[in-house]
C-alpha cells in the first residue's frame, strides 16, 4: 500500500500525466546508472507540465522536497512501487 506525504502531493501524483502540472516519480534507467557510476538514490522527483511519453520538448523541474508539506521525498518515495514511468532517457 502506498503512503503519501500529503493529500496535495497524492492528487498531483495520481493525476493523468497528460493533464496540468503533475508530480512524477521516475526511476533512473540501468544504462544511465552504469554510465554515471551513480551510487545514490536511483529515484527522481519531477514537476512537469502535461506530456506524452517520449515527448522530449516538455518543461521539467526536479524537486527534493514536497512543495506543500516540506517532507524530503526520497525518505518516503524510495521503492519501485511509486514509479510513474520507466521509459525516460535518464
Ligand atoms: Zn507533501
JSON list of C-alpha atoms and ligand atoms in Angstrom, two decimals:
[
{"chain": "A", "resi": 1, "resn": "UNK", "atom": "CA", "xyz": [0.00, 0.00, 0.00]},
{"chain": "A", "resi": 2, "resn": "UNK", "atom": "CA", "xyz": [1.32, 3.39, -0.96]},
{"chain": "A", "resi": 3, "resn": "UNK", "atom": "CA", "xyz": [1.75, 6.09, 1.64]},
{"chain": "A", "resi": 4, "resn": "UNK", "atom": "CA", "xyz": [1.88, 9.75, 0.76]},
{"chain": "A", "resi": 5, "resn": "UNK", "atom": "CA", "xyz": [3.42, 12.76, 2.45]},
{"chain": "A", "resi": 6, "resn": "UNK", "atom": "CA", "xyz": [0.21, 14.76, 1.99]},
{"chain": "A", "resi": 7, "resn": "UNK", "atom": "CA", "xyz": [-3.04, 14.75, 0.03]},
{"chain": "A", "resi": 8, "resn": "UNK", "atom": "CA", "xyz": [-1.91, 17.52, -2.31]},
{"chain": "A", "resi": 9, "resn": "UNK", "atom": "CA", "xyz": [1.12, 15.53, -3.41]},
{"chain": "A", "resi": 10, "resn": "UNK", "atom": "CA", "xyz": [-1.05, 12.46, -3.87]},
{"chain": "A", "resi": 11, "resn": "UNK", "atom": "CA", "xyz": [-3.55, 14.35, -6.02]},
{"chain": "A", "resi": 12, "resn": "UNK", "atom": "CA", "xyz": [-0.84, 15.65, -8.36]},
{"chain": "A", "resi": 13, "resn": "UNK", "atom": "CA", "xyz": [0.95, 12.29, -8.41]},
{"chain": "A", "resi": 14, "resn": "UNK", "atom": "CA", "xyz": [-2.12, 10.23, -9.25]},
{"chain": "A", "resi": 15, "resn": "UNK", "atom": "CA", "xyz": [-3.42, 12.61, -11.92]},
{"chain": "A", "resi": 16, "resn": "UNK", "atom": "CA", "xyz": [-3.03, 11.71, -15.59]},
{"chain": "A", "resi": 17, "resn": "UNK", "atom": "CA", "xyz": [0.37, 12.74, -16.92]},
{"chain": "A", "resi": 18, "resn": "UNK", "atom": "CA", "xyz": [-1.20, 14.49, -19.90]},
{"chain": "A", "resi": 19, "resn": "UNK", "atom": "CA", "xyz": [-3.06, 16.95, -17.67]},
{"chain": "A", "resi": 20, "resn": "UNK", "atom": "CA", "xyz": [-1.99, 20.16, -16.00]},
{"chain": "A", "resi": 21, "resn": "UNK", "atom": "CA", "xyz": [1.03, 20.15, -13.74]},
{"chain": "A", "resi": 22, "resn": "UNK", "atom": "CA", "xyz": [1.95, 16.89, -12.16]},
{"chain": "A", "resi": 23, "resn": "UNK", "atom": "CA", "xyz": [4.39, 15.31, -9.76]},
{"chain": "A", "resi": 24, "resn": "UNK", "atom": "CA", "xyz": [6.13, 12.31, -11.26]},
{"chain": "A", "resi": 25, "resn": "UNK", "atom": "CA", "xyz": [8.44, 9.76, -9.67]},
{"chain": "A", "resi": 26, "resn": "UNK", "atom": "CA", "xyz": [10.97, 8.36, -12.11]},
{"chain": "A", "resi": 27, "resn": "UNK", "atom": "CA", "xyz": [13.47, 5.56, -11.68]},
{"chain": "A", "resi": 28, "resn": "UNK", "atom": "CA", "xyz": [16.82, 6.12, -13.34]},
{"chain": "A", "resi": 29, "resn": "UNK", "atom": "CA", "xyz": [17.45, 3.62, -16.12]},
{"chain": "A", "resi": 30, "resn": "UNK", "atom": "CA", "xyz": [20.08, 0.93, -15.60]},
{"chain": "A", "resi": 31, "resn": "UNK", "atom": "CA", "xyz": [22.25, 2.19, -18.51]},
{"chain": "A", "resi": 32, "resn": "UNK", "atom": "CA", "xyz": [22.17, 5.69, -17.00]},
{"chain": "A", "resi": 33, "resn": "UNK", "atom": "CA", "xyz": [23.21, 4.40, -13.59]},
{"chain": "A", "resi": 34, "resn": "UNK", "atom": "CA", "xyz": [26.04, 2.36, -15.12]},
{"chain": "A", "resi": 35, "resn": "UNK", "atom": "CA", "xyz": [27.28, 5.24, -17.28]},
{"chain": "A", "resi": 36, "resn": "UNK", "atom": "CA", "xyz": [27.35, 7.68, -14.41]},
{"chain": "A", "resi": 37, "resn": "UNK", "atom": "CA", "xyz": [28.66, 5.29, -11.75]},
{"chain": "A", "resi": 38, "resn": "UNK", "atom": "CA", "xyz": [25.97, 6.82, -9.63]},
{"chain": "A", "resi": 39, "resn": "UNK", "atom": "CA", "xyz": [25.61, 5.15, -6.24]},
{"chain": "A", "resi": 40, "resn": "UNK", "atom": "CA", "xyz": [22.96, 7.24, -4.50]},
{"chain": "A", "resi": 41, "resn": "UNK", "atom": "CA", "xyz": [19.19, 7.39, -4.69]},
{"chain": "A", "resi": 42, "resn": "UNK", "atom": "CA", "xyz": [18.00, 5.97, -8.03]},
{"chain": "A", "resi": 43, "resn": "UNK", "atom": "CA", "xyz": [14.66, 7.78, -7.98]},
{"chain": "A", "resi": 44, "resn": "UNK", "atom": "CA", "xyz": [13.98, 11.30, -9.18]},
{"chain": "A", "resi": 45, "resn": "UNK", "atom": "CA", "xyz": [11.10, 13.61, -8.36]},
{"chain": "A", "resi": 46, "resn": "UNK", "atom": "CA", "xyz": [9.76, 15.92, -11.01]},
{"chain": "A", "resi": 47, "resn": "UNK", "atom": "CA", "xyz": [7.15, 18.53, -11.58]},
{"chain": "A", "resi": 48, "resn": "UNK", "atom": "CA", "xyz": [6.16, 18.54, -15.23]},
{"chain": "A", "resi": 49, "resn": "UNK", "atom": "CA", "xyz": [3.54, 20.06, -17.40]},
{"chain": "A", "resi": 50, "resn": "UNK", "atom": "CA", "xyz": [1.22, 17.56, -19.09]},
{"chain": "A", "resi": 51, "resn": "UNK", "atom": "CA", "xyz": [3.08, 15.40, -21.58]},
{"chain": "A", "resi": 52, "resn": "UNK", "atom": "CA", "xyz": [3.05, 12.29, -23.73]},
{"chain": "A", "resi": 53, "resn": "UNK", "atom": "CA", "xyz": [5.61, 9.55, -23.15]},
{"chain": "A", "resi": 54, "resn": "UNK", "atom": "CA", "xyz": [8.80, 10.15, -25.15]},
{"chain": "A", "resi": 55, "resn": "UNK", "atom": "CA", "xyz": [7.92, 13.79, -25.69]},
{"chain": "A", "resi": 56, "resn": "UNK", "atom": "CA", "xyz": [11.28, 15.46, -25.11]},
{"chain": "A", "resi": 57, "resn": "UNK", "atom": "CA", "xyz": [10.02, 19.01, -25.51]},
{"chain": "A", "resi": 58, "resn": "UNK", "atom": "CA", "xyz": [8.45, 19.45, -22.08]},
{"chain": "A", "resi": 59, "resn": "UNK", "atom": "CA", "xyz": [9.21, 21.64, -19.12]},
{"chain": "A", "resi": 60, "resn": "UNK", "atom": "CA", "xyz": [10.52, 19.78, -16.08]},
{"chain": "A", "resi": 61, "resn": "UNK", "atom": "CA", "xyz": [11.81, 20.82, -12.71]},
{"chain": "A", "resi": 62, "resn": "UNK", "atom": "CA", "xyz": [13.47, 18.36, -10.34]},
{"chain": "A", "resi": 63, "resn": "UNK", "atom": "CA", "xyz": [12.43, 18.64, -6.71]},
{"chain": "A", "resi": 64, "resn": "UNK", "atom": "CA", "xyz": [13.84, 17.16, -3.50]},
{"chain": "A", "resi": 65, "resn": "UNK", "atom": "CA", "xyz": [11.15, 18.23, -1.05]},
{"chain": "A", "resi": 66, "resn": "UNK", "atom": "CA", "xyz": [7.37, 18.28, -1.27]},
{"chain": "A", "resi": 67, "resn": "UNK", "atom": "CA", "xyz": [6.36, 21.87, -2.10]},
{"chain": "A", "resi": 68, "resn": "UNK", "atom": "CA", "xyz": [3.25, 21.51, 0.06]},
{"chain": "A", "resi": 69, "resn": "UNK", "atom": "CA", "xyz": [4.32, 19.81, 3.29]},
{"chain": "A", "resi": 70, "resn": "UNK", "atom": "CA", "xyz": [8.11, 20.05, 3.10]},
{"chain": "A", "resi": 71, "resn": "UNK", "atom": "CA", "xyz": [8.90, 16.33, 3.55]},
{"chain": "A", "resi": 72, "resn": "UNK", "atom": "CA", "xyz": [12.10, 15.05, 1.96]},
{"chain": "A", "resi": 73, "resn": "UNK", "atom": "CA", "xyz": [10.76, 12.97, -0.93]},
{"chain": "A", "resi": 74, "resn": "UNK", "atom": "CA", "xyz": [13.46, 10.31, -1.05]},
{"chain": "A", "resi": 75, "resn": "UNK", "atom": "CA", "xyz": [12.74, 9.31, 2.53]},
{"chain": "A", "resi": 76, "resn": "UNK", "atom": "CA", "xyz": [9.21, 8.28, 1.59]},
{"chain": "A", "resi": 77, "resn": "UNK", "atom": "CA", "xyz": [9.23, 7.52, -2.14]},
{"chain": "A", "resi": 78, "resn": "UNK", "atom": "CA", "xyz": [12.12, 5.12, -2.43]},
{"chain": "A", "resi": 79, "resn": "UNK", "atom": "CA", "xyz": [10.74, 1.93, -3.98]},
{"chain": "A", "resi": 80, "resn": "UNK", "atom": "CA", "xyz": [9.54, 0.79, -7.39]},
{"chain": "A", "resi": 81, "resn": "UNK", "atom": "CA", "xyz": [6.03, 0.85, -6.01]},
{"chain": "A", "resi": 82, "resn": "UNK", "atom": "CA", "xyz": [5.92, 4.60, -6.61]},
{"chain": "A", "resi": 83, "resn": "UNK", "atom": "CA", "xyz": [7.49, 4.81, -10.05]},
{"chain": "A", "resi": 84, "resn": "UNK", "atom": "CA", "xyz": [5.23, 6.50, -12.60]},
{"chain": "A", "resi": 85, "resn": "UNK", "atom": "CA", "xyz": [7.31, 5.90, -15.70]},
{"chain": "A", "resi": 86, "resn": "UNK", "atom": "CA", "xyz": [10.34, 3.83, -16.62]},
{"chain": "A", "resi": 87, "resn": "UNK", "atom": "CA", "xyz": [10.75, 4.94, -20.21]},
{"chain": "A", "resi": 88, "resn": "UNK", "atom": "CA", "xyz": [12.75, 8.14, -19.80]},
{"chain": "A", "resi": 89, "resn": "UNK", "atom": "CA", "xyz": [16.18, 8.60, -21.30]},
{"chain": "A", "resi": 90, "resn": "UNK", "atom": "CA", "xyz": [17.73, 9.15, -17.87]},
{"chain": "B", "resi": 1, "resn": "LIG", "atom": "ZN1", "xyz": [3.70, 16.54, 0.84]}
]
